[in-house]
C-alpha cells in the first residue's frame, strides 16, 4: 500500500519537469498564455473565497452546539488563515500583485450556511447537522478548486506552486472527512431523535 503510493508520487513529481521546459510563461508576441491567465483568475477566485471564509466561519462556530463540531470549525478557521497566507505566497511566486476576484459560488454557499442557522433552533442537533452539511458543501467546492488548480499548475510547469496548492487540497480533504465522522458520531442520530 505504502509502496504503491510512493511510486505514484514519484511518477507525478516527474511529469511537471517536462511541462516546465515546454510551457512558455510569455509568448513570443510578449503576451501571457491564455491558460496562465485562466489559472491566475482561479487563484484570485479562491483567494476571495478563503478570505470570505475567514469572515464567515466565526458565525458558524458561534451557532454550532456540539463540542467536536465547534472544535473542528475553530481549527479549520485557523487552517484557513494559513491557506490565505499560502495563496499570498502563490501570488508572489507568480510575480503578481495579490488580488481577490469575487467568487459567486462561495458567496452563495455561505448564504446557504446563514439560512440554515436562521431556519433551525439554537442548541439543537438538527442545527448542527445543517451546519455540517453547509460546511461540507464549502469543503467540496474548495476540493474541486484546489484539485483543478494544482493539476493546472503542474501542466504550466509551476511545480512549487503545485506543491503549495496540493498542501491546501489535503487540508480541505481532511476537514471534509472530519465533518463526516462528526456527523456519524453521533450528531445525525441525535438529530433524528429530536
Ligand atoms: Zn477555501
Ligand atoms: Fe480553505
Ligand atoms: Fe469560485
Ligand atoms: Fe476548507
Tab-separated table of C-alpha atoms and ligand atoms in Angstrom:
chain	number	residue	atom	x	y	z
A	1	UNK	CA	0.000	0.000	0.000
A	2	UNK	CA	2.659	2.496	1.096
A	3	UNK	CA	4.894	1.326	-1.704
A	4	UNK	CA	2.204	1.932	-4.319
A	5	UNK	CA	1.506	5.475	-3.138
A	6	UNK	CA	5.215	6.254	-3.109
A	7	UNK	CA	5.500	5.041	-6.660
A	8	UNK	CA	2.539	7.190	-7.671
A	9	UNK	CA	4.106	10.233	-6.034
A	10	UNK	CA	7.389	9.765	-7.859
A	11	UNK	CA	5.555	9.402	-11.121
A	12	UNK	CA	3.545	12.612	-10.650
A	13	UNK	CA	6.638	14.509	-9.500
A	14	UNK	CA	8.462	13.609	-12.707
A	15	UNK	CA	5.914	14.896	-15.210
A	16	UNK	CA	5.835	18.635	-14.307
A	17	UNK	CA	9.536	18.995	-15.123
A	18	UNK	CA	8.766	18.054	-18.692
A	19	UNK	CA	5.969	20.602	-18.925
A	20	UNK	CA	8.144	23.286	-17.352
A	21	UNK	CA	10.552	23.041	-20.250
A	22	UNK	CA	7.826	23.276	-22.855
A	23	UNK	CA	5.297	25.733	-21.469
A	24	UNK	CA	6.186	29.395	-22.063
A	25	UNK	CA	5.352	31.983	-19.367
A	26	UNK	CA	5.343	34.684	-22.012
A	27	UNK	CA	4.560	34.042	-25.649
A	28	UNK	CA	6.806	35.263	-28.459
A	29	UNK	CA	4.422	38.190	-29.064
A	30	UNK	CA	5.005	39.302	-25.444
A	31	UNK	CA	1.531	38.353	-24.192
A	32	UNK	CA	0.699	35.861	-21.478
A	33	UNK	CA	-0.653	32.442	-22.490
A	34	UNK	CA	-4.447	32.223	-22.053
A	35	UNK	CA	-4.093	29.156	-19.812
A	36	UNK	CA	-1.815	31.020	-17.393
A	37	UNK	CA	-4.360	33.841	-17.295
A	38	UNK	CA	-7.148	31.334	-16.567
A	39	UNK	CA	-5.010	29.810	-13.800
A	40	UNK	CA	-4.312	33.218	-12.245
A	41	UNK	CA	-8.032	34.042	-12.314
A	42	UNK	CA	-8.680	30.771	-10.479
A	43	UNK	CA	-6.167	31.766	-7.803
A	44	UNK	CA	-7.858	35.171	-7.434
A	45	UNK	CA	-11.237	33.421	-7.100
A	46	UNK	CA	-10.143	31.042	-4.351
A	47	UNK	CA	-8.268	33.906	-2.644
A	48	UNK	CA	-11.583	35.778	-2.415
A	49	UNK	CA	-13.298	32.591	-1.212
A	50	UNK	CA	-10.752	31.899	1.552
A	51	UNK	CA	-10.865	35.498	2.761
A	52	UNK	CA	-14.647	35.299	2.798
A	53	UNK	CA	-14.466	32.121	4.897
A	54	UNK	CA	-12.269	33.846	7.470
A	55	UNK	CA	-15.229	36.196	7.985
A	56	UNK	CA	-17.996	33.574	7.661
A	57	UNK	CA	-16.589	30.762	9.838
A	58	UNK	CA	-16.887	32.639	13.170
A	59	UNK	CA	-20.669	32.896	12.591
A	60	UNK	CA	-20.862	29.118	12.076
A	61	UNK	CA	-18.707	28.485	15.159
A	62	UNK	CA	-20.966	30.720	17.255
A	63	UNK	CA	-24.078	28.913	16.036
A	64	UNK	CA	-22.721	25.365	16.453
A	65	UNK	CA	-23.592	23.407	19.592
A	66	UNK	CA	-21.699	20.112	19.772
A	67	UNK	CA	-18.192	20.429	21.190
A	68	UNK	CA	-16.436	18.342	18.498
A	69	UNK	CA	-18.111	20.440	15.794
A	70	UNK	CA	-17.120	23.716	17.451
A	71	UNK	CA	-13.562	22.389	17.808
A	72	UNK	CA	-13.377	21.248	14.172
A	73	UNK	CA	-14.676	24.564	12.817
A	74	UNK	CA	-12.404	26.560	15.127
A	75	UNK	CA	-9.399	24.582	13.957
A	76	UNK	CA	-10.432	24.992	10.325
A	77	UNK	CA	-10.648	28.758	10.809
A	78	UNK	CA	-7.016	28.693	11.959
A	79	UNK	CA	-6.074	26.496	8.976
A	80	UNK	CA	-7.998	28.767	6.594
A	81	UNK	CA	-5.909	31.754	7.707
A	82	UNK	CA	-2.752	29.847	6.814
A	83	UNK	CA	-4.329	28.996	3.439
A	84	UNK	CA	-4.858	32.707	2.779
A	85	UNK	CA	-1.168	33.305	3.540
A	86	UNK	CA	-0.214	30.386	1.269
A	87	UNK	CA	-2.152	31.962	-1.614
A	88	UNK	CA	-0.300	35.222	-0.993
A	89	UNK	CA	2.919	33.251	-1.449
A	90	UNK	CA	1.485	31.872	-4.708
A	91	UNK	CA	0.875	35.436	-5.962
A	92	UNK	CA	4.488	36.286	-5.078
A	93	UNK	CA	5.769	33.210	-6.884
A	94	UNK	CA	3.723	34.187	-9.946
A	95	UNK	CA	5.244	37.657	-9.734
A	96	UNK	CA	1.770	39.148	-9.495
A	97	UNK	CA	0.009	41.572	-7.179
A	98	UNK	CA	-2.283	39.721	-4.725
A	99	UNK	CA	-5.821	40.354	-5.861
A	100	UNK	CA	-9.188	38.861	-4.976
A	101	UNK	CA	-11.858	38.290	-7.570
A	102	UNK	CA	-15.336	37.752	-6.189
A	103	UNK	CA	-16.272	34.082	-6.001
A	104	UNK	CA	-20.036	33.931	-6.588
A	105	UNK	CA	-20.107	30.261	-5.616
A	106	UNK	CA	-18.580	30.837	-2.177
A	107	UNK	CA	-20.847	33.799	-1.570
A	108	UNK	CA	-23.821	31.543	-2.349
A	109	UNK	CA	-22.559	28.677	-0.223
A	110	UNK	CA	-22.010	30.911	2.771
A	111	UNK	CA	-25.511	32.389	2.315
A	112	UNK	CA	-26.843	28.835	2.472
A	113	UNK	CA	-24.965	28.387	5.747
A	114	UNK	CA	-26.563	31.506	7.171
A	115	UNK	CA	-30.009	30.337	6.028
A	116	UNK	CA	-29.525	27.022	7.831
A	117	UNK	CA	-28.848	28.917	11.055
A	118	UNK	CA	-31.968	31.043	10.564
A	119	UNK	CA	-34.139	28.018	9.801
A	120	UNK	CA	-33.094	25.855	12.776
A	121	UNK	CA	-33.403	26.236	16.542
A	122	UNK	CA	-30.480	27.162	18.734
A	123	UNK	CA	-28.924	24.317	20.715
A	124	UNK	CA	-30.400	21.530	18.577
A	125	UNK	CA	-28.530	18.674	16.937
A	126	UNK	CA	-30.610	19.433	13.841
A	127	UNK	CA	-28.876	22.798	13.557
A	128	UNK	CA	-25.506	21.082	13.890
A	129	UNK	CA	-26.461	18.682	11.080
A	130	UNK	CA	-27.335	21.689	8.911
A	131	UNK	CA	-24.051	23.409	9.749
A	132	UNK	CA	-22.133	20.236	8.863
A	133	UNK	CA	-23.972	19.951	5.529
A	134	UNK	CA	-23.300	23.584	4.662
A	135	UNK	CA	-19.648	23.270	5.698
A	136	UNK	CA	-19.126	20.136	3.621
A	137	UNK	CA	-20.523	21.919	0.553
A	138	UNK	CA	-17.860	24.563	1.156
A	139	UNK	CA	-15.108	21.961	1.541
A	140	UNK	CA	-16.175	20.208	-1.662
A	141	UNK	CA	-16.066	23.472	-3.588
A	142	UNK	CA	-12.564	24.020	-2.237
A	143	UNK	CA	-11.503	20.465	-3.043
A	144	UNK	CA	-12.703	20.935	-6.637
A	145	UNK	CA	-10.941	24.295	-6.905
A	146	UNK	CA	-7.596	23.281	-5.409
A	147	UNK	CA	-7.658	19.923	-7.203
A	148	UNK	CA	-8.038	21.636	-10.575
A	149	UNK	CA	-5.585	24.422	-9.771
A	150	UNK	CA	-2.889	22.021	-8.526
A	151	UNK	CA	-3.186	19.920	-11.704
A	152	UNK	CA	-3.123	23.038	-13.842
A	153	UNK	CA	-0.035	24.361	-12.018
A	154	UNK	CA	1.748	21.118	-12.913
A	155	UNK	CA	0.698	21.453	-16.557
A	156	UNK	CA	2.036	25.016	-16.527
A	157	UNK	CA	5.346	23.782	-15.104
A	158	UNK	CA	4.762	25.679	-11.857
A	159	UNK	CA	5.943	22.792	-9.691
A	160	UNK	CA	6.495	24.736	-6.448
A	161	UNK	CA	3.094	26.372	-6.720
A	162	UNK	CA	1.520	22.977	-7.393
A	163	UNK	CA	3.069	21.688	-4.157
A	164	UNK	CA	1.574	24.565	-2.127
A	165	UNK	CA	-1.868	24.075	-3.669
A	166	UNK	CA	-1.700	20.325	-3.021
A	167	UNK	CA	-0.920	21.038	0.637
A	168	UNK	CA	-4.126	23.065	0.931
A	169	UNK	CA	-6.047	20.431	-1.039
A	170	UNK	CA	-5.064	17.817	1.542
A	171	UNK	CA	-6.187	20.081	4.389
A	172	UNK	CA	-9.600	20.570	2.748
A	173	UNK	CA	-9.997	16.796	2.295
A	174	UNK	CA	-9.075	16.276	5.944
A	175	UNK	CA	-11.657	18.845	7.055
A	176	UNK	CA	-14.305	17.138	4.942
A	177	UNK	CA	-13.536	13.688	6.410
A	178	UNK	CA	-13.556	15.060	9.941
A	179	UNK	CA	-17.004	16.609	9.386
A	180	UNK	CA	-18.319	13.266	8.117
A	181	UNK	CA	-17.039	11.460	11.200
A	182	UNK	CA	-18.556	14.104	13.498
A	183	UNK	CA	-21.932	13.716	11.769
A	184	UNK	CA	-21.788	9.956	12.108
A	185	UNK	CA	-20.621	10.044	15.778
A	186	UNK	CA	-23.321	10.858	16.637
A	187	UNK	CA	-24.984	14.107	15.692
A	188	UNK	CA	-27.129	12.662	12.900
A	189	UNK	CA	-28.705	10.070	15.212
A	190	UNK	CA	-29.212	12.631	17.929
A	191	UNK	CA	-30.966	14.913	15.447
A	192	UNK	CA	-33.186	12.035	14.322
A	193	UNK	CA	-34.464	11.805	17.890
A	194	UNK	CA	-35.412	15.484	18.160
B	1	LIG	ZN1	-11.394	27.736	0.846
B	2	LIG	FE1	-9.753	26.591	2.619
B	3	LIG	FE1	-15.323	30.493	-7.444
B	4	LIG	FE1	-11.816	24.480	3.920
